[in-house]
Tab-separated table of C-alpha atoms in Angstrom:
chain	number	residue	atom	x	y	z
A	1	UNK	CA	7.943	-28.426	5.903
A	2	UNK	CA	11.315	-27.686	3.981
A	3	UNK	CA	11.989	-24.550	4.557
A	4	UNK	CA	14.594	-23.584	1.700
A	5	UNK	CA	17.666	-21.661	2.894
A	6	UNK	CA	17.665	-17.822	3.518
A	7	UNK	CA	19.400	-15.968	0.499
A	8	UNK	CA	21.555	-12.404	1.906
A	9	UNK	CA	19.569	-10.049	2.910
A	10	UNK	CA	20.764	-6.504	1.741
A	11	UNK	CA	19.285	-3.198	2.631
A	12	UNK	CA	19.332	0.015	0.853
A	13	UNK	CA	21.007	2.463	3.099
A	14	UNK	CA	19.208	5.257	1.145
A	15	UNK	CA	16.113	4.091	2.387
A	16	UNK	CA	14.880	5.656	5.885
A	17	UNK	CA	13.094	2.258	6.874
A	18	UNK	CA	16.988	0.424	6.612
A	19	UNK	CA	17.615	2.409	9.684
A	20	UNK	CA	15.244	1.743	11.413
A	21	UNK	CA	15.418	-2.285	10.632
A	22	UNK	CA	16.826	-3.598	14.201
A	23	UNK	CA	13.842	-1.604	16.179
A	24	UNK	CA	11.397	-2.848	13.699
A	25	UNK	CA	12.961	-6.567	13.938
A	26	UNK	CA	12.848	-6.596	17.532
A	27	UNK	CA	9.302	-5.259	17.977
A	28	UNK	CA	8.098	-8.007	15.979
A	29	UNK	CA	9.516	-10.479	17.979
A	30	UNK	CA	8.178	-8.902	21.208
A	31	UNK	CA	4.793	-7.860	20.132
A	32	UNK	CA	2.145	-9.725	18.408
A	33	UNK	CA	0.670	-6.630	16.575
A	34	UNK	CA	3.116	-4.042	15.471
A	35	UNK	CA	2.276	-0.842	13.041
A	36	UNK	CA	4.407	0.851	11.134
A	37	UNK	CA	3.703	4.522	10.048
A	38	UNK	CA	5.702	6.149	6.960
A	39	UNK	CA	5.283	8.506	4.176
A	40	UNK	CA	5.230	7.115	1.127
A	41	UNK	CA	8.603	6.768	-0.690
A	42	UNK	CA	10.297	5.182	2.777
A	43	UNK	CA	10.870	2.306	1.795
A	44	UNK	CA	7.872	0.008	4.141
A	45	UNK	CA	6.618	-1.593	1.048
A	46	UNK	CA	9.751	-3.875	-0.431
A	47	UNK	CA	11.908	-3.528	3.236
A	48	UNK	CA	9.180	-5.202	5.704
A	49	UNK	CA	9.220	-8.296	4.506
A	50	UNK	CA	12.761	-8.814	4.931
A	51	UNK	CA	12.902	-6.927	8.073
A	52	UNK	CA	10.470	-10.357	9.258
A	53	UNK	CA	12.919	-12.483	7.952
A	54	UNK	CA	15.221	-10.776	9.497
A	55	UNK	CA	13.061	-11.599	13.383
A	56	UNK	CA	13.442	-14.958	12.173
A	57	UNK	CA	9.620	-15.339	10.766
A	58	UNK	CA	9.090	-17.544	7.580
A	59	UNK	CA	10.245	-20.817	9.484
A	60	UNK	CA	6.811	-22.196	10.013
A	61	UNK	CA	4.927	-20.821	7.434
A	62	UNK	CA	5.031	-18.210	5.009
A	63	UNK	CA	5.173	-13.958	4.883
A	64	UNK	CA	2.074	-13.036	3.272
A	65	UNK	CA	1.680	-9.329	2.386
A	66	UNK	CA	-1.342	-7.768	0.715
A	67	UNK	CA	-1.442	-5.073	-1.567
A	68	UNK	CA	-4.363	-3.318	-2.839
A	69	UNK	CA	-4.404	-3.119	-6.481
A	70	UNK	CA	-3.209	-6.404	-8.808
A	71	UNK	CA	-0.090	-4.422	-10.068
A	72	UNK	CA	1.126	-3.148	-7.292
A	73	UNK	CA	1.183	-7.034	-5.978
A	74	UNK	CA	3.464	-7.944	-9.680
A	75	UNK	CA	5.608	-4.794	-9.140
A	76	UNK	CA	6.483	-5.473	-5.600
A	77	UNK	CA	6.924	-9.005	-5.506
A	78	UNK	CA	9.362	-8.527	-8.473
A	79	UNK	CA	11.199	-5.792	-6.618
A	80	UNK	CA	12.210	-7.999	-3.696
A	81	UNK	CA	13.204	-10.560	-5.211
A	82	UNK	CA	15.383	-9.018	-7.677
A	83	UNK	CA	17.011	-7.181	-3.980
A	84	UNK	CA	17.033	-10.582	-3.482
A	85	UNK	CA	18.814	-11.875	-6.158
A	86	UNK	CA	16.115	-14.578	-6.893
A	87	UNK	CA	13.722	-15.239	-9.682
A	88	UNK	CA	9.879	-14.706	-9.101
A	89	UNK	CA	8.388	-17.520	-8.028
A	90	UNK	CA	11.124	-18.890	-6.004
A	91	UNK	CA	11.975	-17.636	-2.628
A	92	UNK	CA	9.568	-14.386	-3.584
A	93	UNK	CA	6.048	-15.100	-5.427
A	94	UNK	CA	3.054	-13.215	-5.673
A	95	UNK	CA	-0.311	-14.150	-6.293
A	96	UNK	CA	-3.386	-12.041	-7.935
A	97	UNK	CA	-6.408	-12.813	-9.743
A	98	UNK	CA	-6.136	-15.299	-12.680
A	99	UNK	CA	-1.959	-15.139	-12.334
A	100	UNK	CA	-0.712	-17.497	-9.364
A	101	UNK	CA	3.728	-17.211	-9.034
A	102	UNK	CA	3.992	-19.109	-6.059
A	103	UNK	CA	6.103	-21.985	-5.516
A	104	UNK	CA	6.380	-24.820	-2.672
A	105	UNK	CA	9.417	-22.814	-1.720
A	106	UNK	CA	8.207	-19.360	-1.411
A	107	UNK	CA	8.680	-18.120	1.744
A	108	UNK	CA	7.800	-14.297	0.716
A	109	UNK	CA	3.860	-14.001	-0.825
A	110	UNK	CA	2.796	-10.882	-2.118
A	111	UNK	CA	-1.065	-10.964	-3.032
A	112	UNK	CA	-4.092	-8.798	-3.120
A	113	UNK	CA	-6.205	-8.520	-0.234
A	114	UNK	CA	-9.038	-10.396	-1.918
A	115	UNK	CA	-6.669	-13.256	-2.761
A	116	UNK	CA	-6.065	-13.280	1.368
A	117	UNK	CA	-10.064	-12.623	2.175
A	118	UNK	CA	-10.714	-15.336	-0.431
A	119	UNK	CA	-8.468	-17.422	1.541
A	120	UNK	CA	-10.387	-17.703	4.364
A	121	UNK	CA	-12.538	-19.634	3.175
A	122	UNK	CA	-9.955	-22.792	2.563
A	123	UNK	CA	-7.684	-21.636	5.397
A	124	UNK	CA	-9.853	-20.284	8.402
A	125	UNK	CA	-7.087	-19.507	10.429
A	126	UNK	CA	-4.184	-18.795	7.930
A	127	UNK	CA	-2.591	-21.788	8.898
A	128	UNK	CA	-0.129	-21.432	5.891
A	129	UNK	CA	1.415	-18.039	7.513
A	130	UNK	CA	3.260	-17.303	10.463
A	131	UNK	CA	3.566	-13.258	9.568
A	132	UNK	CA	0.856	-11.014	7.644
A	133	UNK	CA	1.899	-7.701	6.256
A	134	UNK	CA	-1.268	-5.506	5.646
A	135	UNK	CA	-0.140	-3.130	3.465
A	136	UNK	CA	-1.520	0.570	2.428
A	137	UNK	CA	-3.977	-0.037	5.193
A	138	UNK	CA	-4.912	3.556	5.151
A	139	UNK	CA	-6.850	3.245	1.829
A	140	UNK	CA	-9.559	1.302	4.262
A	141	UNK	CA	-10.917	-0.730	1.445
A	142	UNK	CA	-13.636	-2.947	1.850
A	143	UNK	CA	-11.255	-5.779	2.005
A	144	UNK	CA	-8.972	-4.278	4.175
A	145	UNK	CA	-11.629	-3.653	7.022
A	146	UNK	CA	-12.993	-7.445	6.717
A	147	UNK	CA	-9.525	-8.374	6.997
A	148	UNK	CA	-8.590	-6.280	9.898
A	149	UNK	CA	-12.078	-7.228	12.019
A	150	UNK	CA	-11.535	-10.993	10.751
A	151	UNK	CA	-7.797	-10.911	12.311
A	152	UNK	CA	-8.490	-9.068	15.543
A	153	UNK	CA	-10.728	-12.214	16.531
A	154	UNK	CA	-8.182	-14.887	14.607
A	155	UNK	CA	-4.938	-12.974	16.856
A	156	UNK	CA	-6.235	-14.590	20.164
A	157	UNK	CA	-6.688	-18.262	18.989
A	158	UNK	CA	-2.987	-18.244	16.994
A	159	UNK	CA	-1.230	-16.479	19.361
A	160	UNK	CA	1.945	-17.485	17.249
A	161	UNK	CA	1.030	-15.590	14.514
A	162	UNK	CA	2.671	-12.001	13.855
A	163	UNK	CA	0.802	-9.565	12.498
A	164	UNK	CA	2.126	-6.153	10.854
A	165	UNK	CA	-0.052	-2.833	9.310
A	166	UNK	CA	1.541	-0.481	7.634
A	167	UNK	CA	-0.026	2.635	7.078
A	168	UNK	CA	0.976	6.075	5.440
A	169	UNK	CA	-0.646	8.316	7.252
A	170	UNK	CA	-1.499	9.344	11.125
A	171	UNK	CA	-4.638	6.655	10.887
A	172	UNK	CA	-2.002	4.473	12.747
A	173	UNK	CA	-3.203	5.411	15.999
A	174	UNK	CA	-6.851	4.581	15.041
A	175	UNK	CA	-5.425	1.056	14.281
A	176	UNK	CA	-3.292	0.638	17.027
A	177	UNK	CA	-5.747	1.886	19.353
A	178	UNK	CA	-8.065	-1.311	17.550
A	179	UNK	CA	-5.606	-3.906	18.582
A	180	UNK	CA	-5.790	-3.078	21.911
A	181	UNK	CA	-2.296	-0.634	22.166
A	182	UNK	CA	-0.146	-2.314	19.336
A	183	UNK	CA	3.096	-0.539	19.007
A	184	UNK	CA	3.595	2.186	16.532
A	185	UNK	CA	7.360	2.556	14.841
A	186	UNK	CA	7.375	5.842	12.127
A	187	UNK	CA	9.396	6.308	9.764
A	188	UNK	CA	10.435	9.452	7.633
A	189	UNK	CA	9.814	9.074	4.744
A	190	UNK	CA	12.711	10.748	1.601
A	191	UNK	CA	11.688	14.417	0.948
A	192	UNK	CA	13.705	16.240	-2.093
A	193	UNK	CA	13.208	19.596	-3.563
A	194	UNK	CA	10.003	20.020	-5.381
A	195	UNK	CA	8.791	23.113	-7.293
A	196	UNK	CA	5.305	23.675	-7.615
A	197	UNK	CA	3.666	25.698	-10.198
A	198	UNK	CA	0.080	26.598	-10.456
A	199	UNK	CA	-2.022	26.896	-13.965
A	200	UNK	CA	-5.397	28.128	-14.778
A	201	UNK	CA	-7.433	25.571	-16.408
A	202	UNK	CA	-8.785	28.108	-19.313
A	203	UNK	CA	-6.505	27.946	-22.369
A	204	UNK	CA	-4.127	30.621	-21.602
A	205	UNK	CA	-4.158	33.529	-24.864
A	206	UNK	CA	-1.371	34.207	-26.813
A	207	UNK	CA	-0.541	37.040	-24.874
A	208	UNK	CA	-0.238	35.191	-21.813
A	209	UNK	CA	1.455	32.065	-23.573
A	210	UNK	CA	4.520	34.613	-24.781
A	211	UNK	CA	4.582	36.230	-21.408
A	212	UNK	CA	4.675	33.231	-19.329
A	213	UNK	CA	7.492	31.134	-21.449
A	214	UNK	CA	10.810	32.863	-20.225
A	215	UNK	CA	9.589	31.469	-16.462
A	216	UNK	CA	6.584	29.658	-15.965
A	217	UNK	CA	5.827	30.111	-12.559
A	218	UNK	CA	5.346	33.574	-12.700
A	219	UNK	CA	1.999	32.420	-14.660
A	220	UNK	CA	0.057	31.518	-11.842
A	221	UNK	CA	2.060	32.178	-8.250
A	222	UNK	CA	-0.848	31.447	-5.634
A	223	UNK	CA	-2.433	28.119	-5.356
A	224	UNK	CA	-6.574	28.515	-7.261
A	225	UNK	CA	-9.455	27.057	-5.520
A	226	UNK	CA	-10.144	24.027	-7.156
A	227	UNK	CA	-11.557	23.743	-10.416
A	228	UNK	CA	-15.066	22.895	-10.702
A	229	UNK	CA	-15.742	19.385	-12.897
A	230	UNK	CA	-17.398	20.130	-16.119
A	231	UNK	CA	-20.917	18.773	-16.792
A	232	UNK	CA	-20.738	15.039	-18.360
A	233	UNK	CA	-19.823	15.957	-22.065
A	234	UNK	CA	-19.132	19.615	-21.782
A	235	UNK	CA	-15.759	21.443	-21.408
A	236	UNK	CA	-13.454	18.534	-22.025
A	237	UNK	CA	-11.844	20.369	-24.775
A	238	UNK	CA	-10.599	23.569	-22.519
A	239	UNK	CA	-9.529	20.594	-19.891
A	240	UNK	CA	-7.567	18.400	-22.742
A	241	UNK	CA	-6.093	22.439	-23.748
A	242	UNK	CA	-5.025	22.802	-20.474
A	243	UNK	CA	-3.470	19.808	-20.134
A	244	UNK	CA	-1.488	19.829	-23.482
A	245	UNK	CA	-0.558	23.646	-22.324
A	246	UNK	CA	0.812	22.353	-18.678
A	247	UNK	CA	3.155	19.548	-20.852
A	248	UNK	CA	4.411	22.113	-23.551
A	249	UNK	CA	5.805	24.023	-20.568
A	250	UNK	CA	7.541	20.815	-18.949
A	251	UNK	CA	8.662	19.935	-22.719
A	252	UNK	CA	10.393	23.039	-22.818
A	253	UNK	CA	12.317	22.186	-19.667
A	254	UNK	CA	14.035	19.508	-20.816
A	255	UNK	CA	14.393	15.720	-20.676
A	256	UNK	CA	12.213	13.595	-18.762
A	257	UNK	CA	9.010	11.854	-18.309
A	258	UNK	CA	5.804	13.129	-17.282
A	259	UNK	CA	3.407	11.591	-15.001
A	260	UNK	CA	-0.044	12.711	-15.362
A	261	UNK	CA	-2.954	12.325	-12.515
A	262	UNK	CA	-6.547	12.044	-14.144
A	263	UNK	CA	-9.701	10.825	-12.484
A	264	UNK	CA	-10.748	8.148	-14.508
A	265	UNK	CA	-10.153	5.809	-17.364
A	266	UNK	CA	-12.664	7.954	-19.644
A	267	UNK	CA	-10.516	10.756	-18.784
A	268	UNK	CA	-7.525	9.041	-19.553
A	269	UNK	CA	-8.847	7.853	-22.937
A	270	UNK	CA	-9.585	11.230	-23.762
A	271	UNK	CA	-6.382	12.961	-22.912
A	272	UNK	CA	-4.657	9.573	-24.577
A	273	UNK	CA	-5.656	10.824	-27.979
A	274	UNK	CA	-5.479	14.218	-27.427
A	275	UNK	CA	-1.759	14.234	-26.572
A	276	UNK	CA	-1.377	11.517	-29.674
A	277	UNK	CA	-2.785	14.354	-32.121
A	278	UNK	CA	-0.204	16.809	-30.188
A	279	UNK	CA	2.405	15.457	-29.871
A	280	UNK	CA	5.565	14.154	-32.685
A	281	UNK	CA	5.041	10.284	-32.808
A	282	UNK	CA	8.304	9.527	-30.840
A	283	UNK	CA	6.804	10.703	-27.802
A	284	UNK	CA	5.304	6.899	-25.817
A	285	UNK	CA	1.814	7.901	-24.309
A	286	UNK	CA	0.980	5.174	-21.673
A	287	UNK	CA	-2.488	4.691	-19.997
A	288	UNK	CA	-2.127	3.274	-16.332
A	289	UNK	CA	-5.449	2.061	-14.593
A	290	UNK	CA	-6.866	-0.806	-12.691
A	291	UNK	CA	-8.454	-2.833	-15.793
A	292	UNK	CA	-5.409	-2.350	-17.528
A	293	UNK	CA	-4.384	-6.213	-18.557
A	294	UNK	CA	-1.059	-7.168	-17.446
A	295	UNK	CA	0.947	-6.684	-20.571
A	296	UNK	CA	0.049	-3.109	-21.107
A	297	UNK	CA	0.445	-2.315	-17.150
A	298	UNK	CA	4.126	-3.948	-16.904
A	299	UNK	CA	5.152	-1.737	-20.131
A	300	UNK	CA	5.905	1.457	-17.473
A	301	UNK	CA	8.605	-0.813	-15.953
A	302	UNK	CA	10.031	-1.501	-19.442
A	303	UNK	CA	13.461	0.608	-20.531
A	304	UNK	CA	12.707	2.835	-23.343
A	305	UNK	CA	14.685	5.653	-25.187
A	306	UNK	CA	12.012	8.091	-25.951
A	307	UNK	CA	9.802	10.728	-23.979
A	308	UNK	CA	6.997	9.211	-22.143
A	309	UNK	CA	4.165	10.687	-21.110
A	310	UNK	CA	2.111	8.179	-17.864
A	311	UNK	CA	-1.616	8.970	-17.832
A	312	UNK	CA	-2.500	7.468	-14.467
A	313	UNK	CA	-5.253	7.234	-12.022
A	314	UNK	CA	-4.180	7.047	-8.208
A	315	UNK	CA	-2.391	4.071	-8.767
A	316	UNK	CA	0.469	5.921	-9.603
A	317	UNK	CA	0.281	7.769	-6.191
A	318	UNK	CA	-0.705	5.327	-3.648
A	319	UNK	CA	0.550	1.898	-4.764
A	320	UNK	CA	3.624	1.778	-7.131
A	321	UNK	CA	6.543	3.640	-8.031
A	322	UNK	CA	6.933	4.889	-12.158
A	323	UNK	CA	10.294	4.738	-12.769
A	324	UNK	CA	11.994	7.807	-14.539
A	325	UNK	CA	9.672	10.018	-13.809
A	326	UNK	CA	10.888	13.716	-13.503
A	327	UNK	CA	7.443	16.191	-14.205
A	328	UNK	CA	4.057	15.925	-12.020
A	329	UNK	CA	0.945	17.450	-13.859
A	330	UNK	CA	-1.655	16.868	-11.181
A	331	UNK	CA	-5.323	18.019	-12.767
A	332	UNK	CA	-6.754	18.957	-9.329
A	333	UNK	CA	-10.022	16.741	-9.946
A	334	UNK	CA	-10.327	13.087	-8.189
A	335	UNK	CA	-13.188	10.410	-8.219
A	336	UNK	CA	-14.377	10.510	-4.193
A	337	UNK	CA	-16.645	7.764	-3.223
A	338	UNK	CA	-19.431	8.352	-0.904
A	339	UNK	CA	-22.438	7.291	0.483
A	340	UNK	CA	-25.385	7.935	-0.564
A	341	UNK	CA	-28.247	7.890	2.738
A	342	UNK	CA	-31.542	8.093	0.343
A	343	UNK	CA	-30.326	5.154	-1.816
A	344	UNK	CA	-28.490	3.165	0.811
A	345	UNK	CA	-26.044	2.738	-1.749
């Protein structure tokens, strides 16, 4: 195998993960299994990978990492190698469903976990990696836990190969206590100074409106319980009213772009033409979900000159980071999944 030569590896010293780099480096070449545990915004995501390189891995085979969601794999992959200072689909490459980047010389693979699962079934033993980065492991996908049951019985026959979780939250114990006492390393994760203001989600009267613009805050000081979800069809125009009420406030703060946190695509569709209607037409309203194709999800990584306003599912929280983004409107309701014992579905 020609294994192409090692462009300079540069880490950002703003980064809490940097620092830790040399522990990190070292554990992987001592233990088989390592986990690292950080908050999001540390850095784990685009800095492991080159921490391996940095233990001397991608010799024998390549880095594989897996990401959860399809953009989050683009994103990423494009990230390191531009810290890099490579193209995509050179010494970095990703892979995701339909789109394949990946070159003979691509030592660095970011991928989906299905693309890895899928893999399994030309590769039984990953025989084309000699480190796997299991990344956002916390989300404990369906994927993820095949993968994580499939490895803990691969480890023992490829004793060579490394084998790295990262997680976000205090679920690394749970894992390490899986693989038989891996090593944990955490990692703070970059905290700044966030105000939080609360809103009630009935349009706000006139009264209230006038009262609350010299400081917003003082609308709603105490955190509400959370809002009950409207029946299917009813009270999604007090919700959209809400919503354009919480982004006249930021508006009136100044510049910057707004990241909005819906439940779904139908609610994003919804507040998508509400905020059109709204708004003046030089304001760029951007949806951000899963089905997204990939030319409309790679336009929030485009430069623009305008306001934006980022409708998002979880994406925006868990697997990516939306450049420019200075205002938070969080709309307190989520899409849980569960379990449903009667219908064993």
């Amino acid at each position: 195998m020609n294994v192409p030569a090692l462009p300079p590896l540069e880490f950002p010293e703003q980064l809490p993960v940097s620092a830790k780099r040399e522990e990190i480096a070292a554990a992987i070449a001592a233990h088989q299994v390592i986990i690292v545990c950080g908050e999001t915004g540390s850095g784990k995501t685009t800095q492991l990978p080159k921490i391996a390189l940095l233990a001397g891995r991608g010799t024998t085979g390549r880095i594989g990492m897996t990401q959860p969601r399809r953009i989050a794999a683009r994103s990423v992959a494009n990230r390191i190698a531009e810290e890099m200072r490579g193209r995509l689909g050179e010494f970095v490459g990703y892979q995701v469903r339909f789109h394949d980047q990946v070159g003979p010389n691509t030592r660095i693979k970011i991928m989906t976990d299905g693309i890895l699962l899928a893999e399994t079934q030309s590769d039984a033993e990953f025989r084309n990696y000699d480190t796997l980065i299991l990344d956002e492991a916390h989300e404990r996908s369906l994927n993820i836990d095949f993968l994580l049951g499939y490895l803990k019985t691969l480890l023992p026959r490829r004793p060579e190969l490394k084998l790295i979780i990262s997680s976000a939250t205090l679920e690394a114990e749970r894992f390490a206590d899986y693989f038989g006492g891996a090593t944990v390393i955490e990692v703070s994760g970059r905290t700044y100074p966030v105000e939080l203001r609360y809103r009630p989600l009935e349009p706000l009267s006139r009264r209230e409106r006038g009262r609350g613009e010299g400081n917003p805050a003082q609308i709603l000081q105490k955190p509400p319980s959370p809002p009950t979800p409207p029946p299917e069809g009813e009270g999604s125009e007090d919700f959209n009213q809400a919503l354009l009420d919480a982004v006249d406030e930021l508006a009136r703060e100044g510049p910057g772009d707004v990241l909005v946190f819906l439940p779904g695509e139908r609610e994003i569709r919804e507040a998508q033409e509400a905020l059109r209607k709204h708004h003046p037409p030089q304001t760029e309203i951007l949806p951000l979900y899963a089905r997204l194709s990939v030319a409309e999800q790679e336009r929030i990584f485009q430069s623009h000159a305008a306001r934006r306003i980022v409708l998002a599912t979880n994406v925006a929280e868990t697997s990516l980071t939306v450049p420019g983004i200075r205002y938070v409107v969080d709309t307190g309701l989520a899409r849980v999944k569960r379990y449903s014992l009667r219908n064993k579905i």
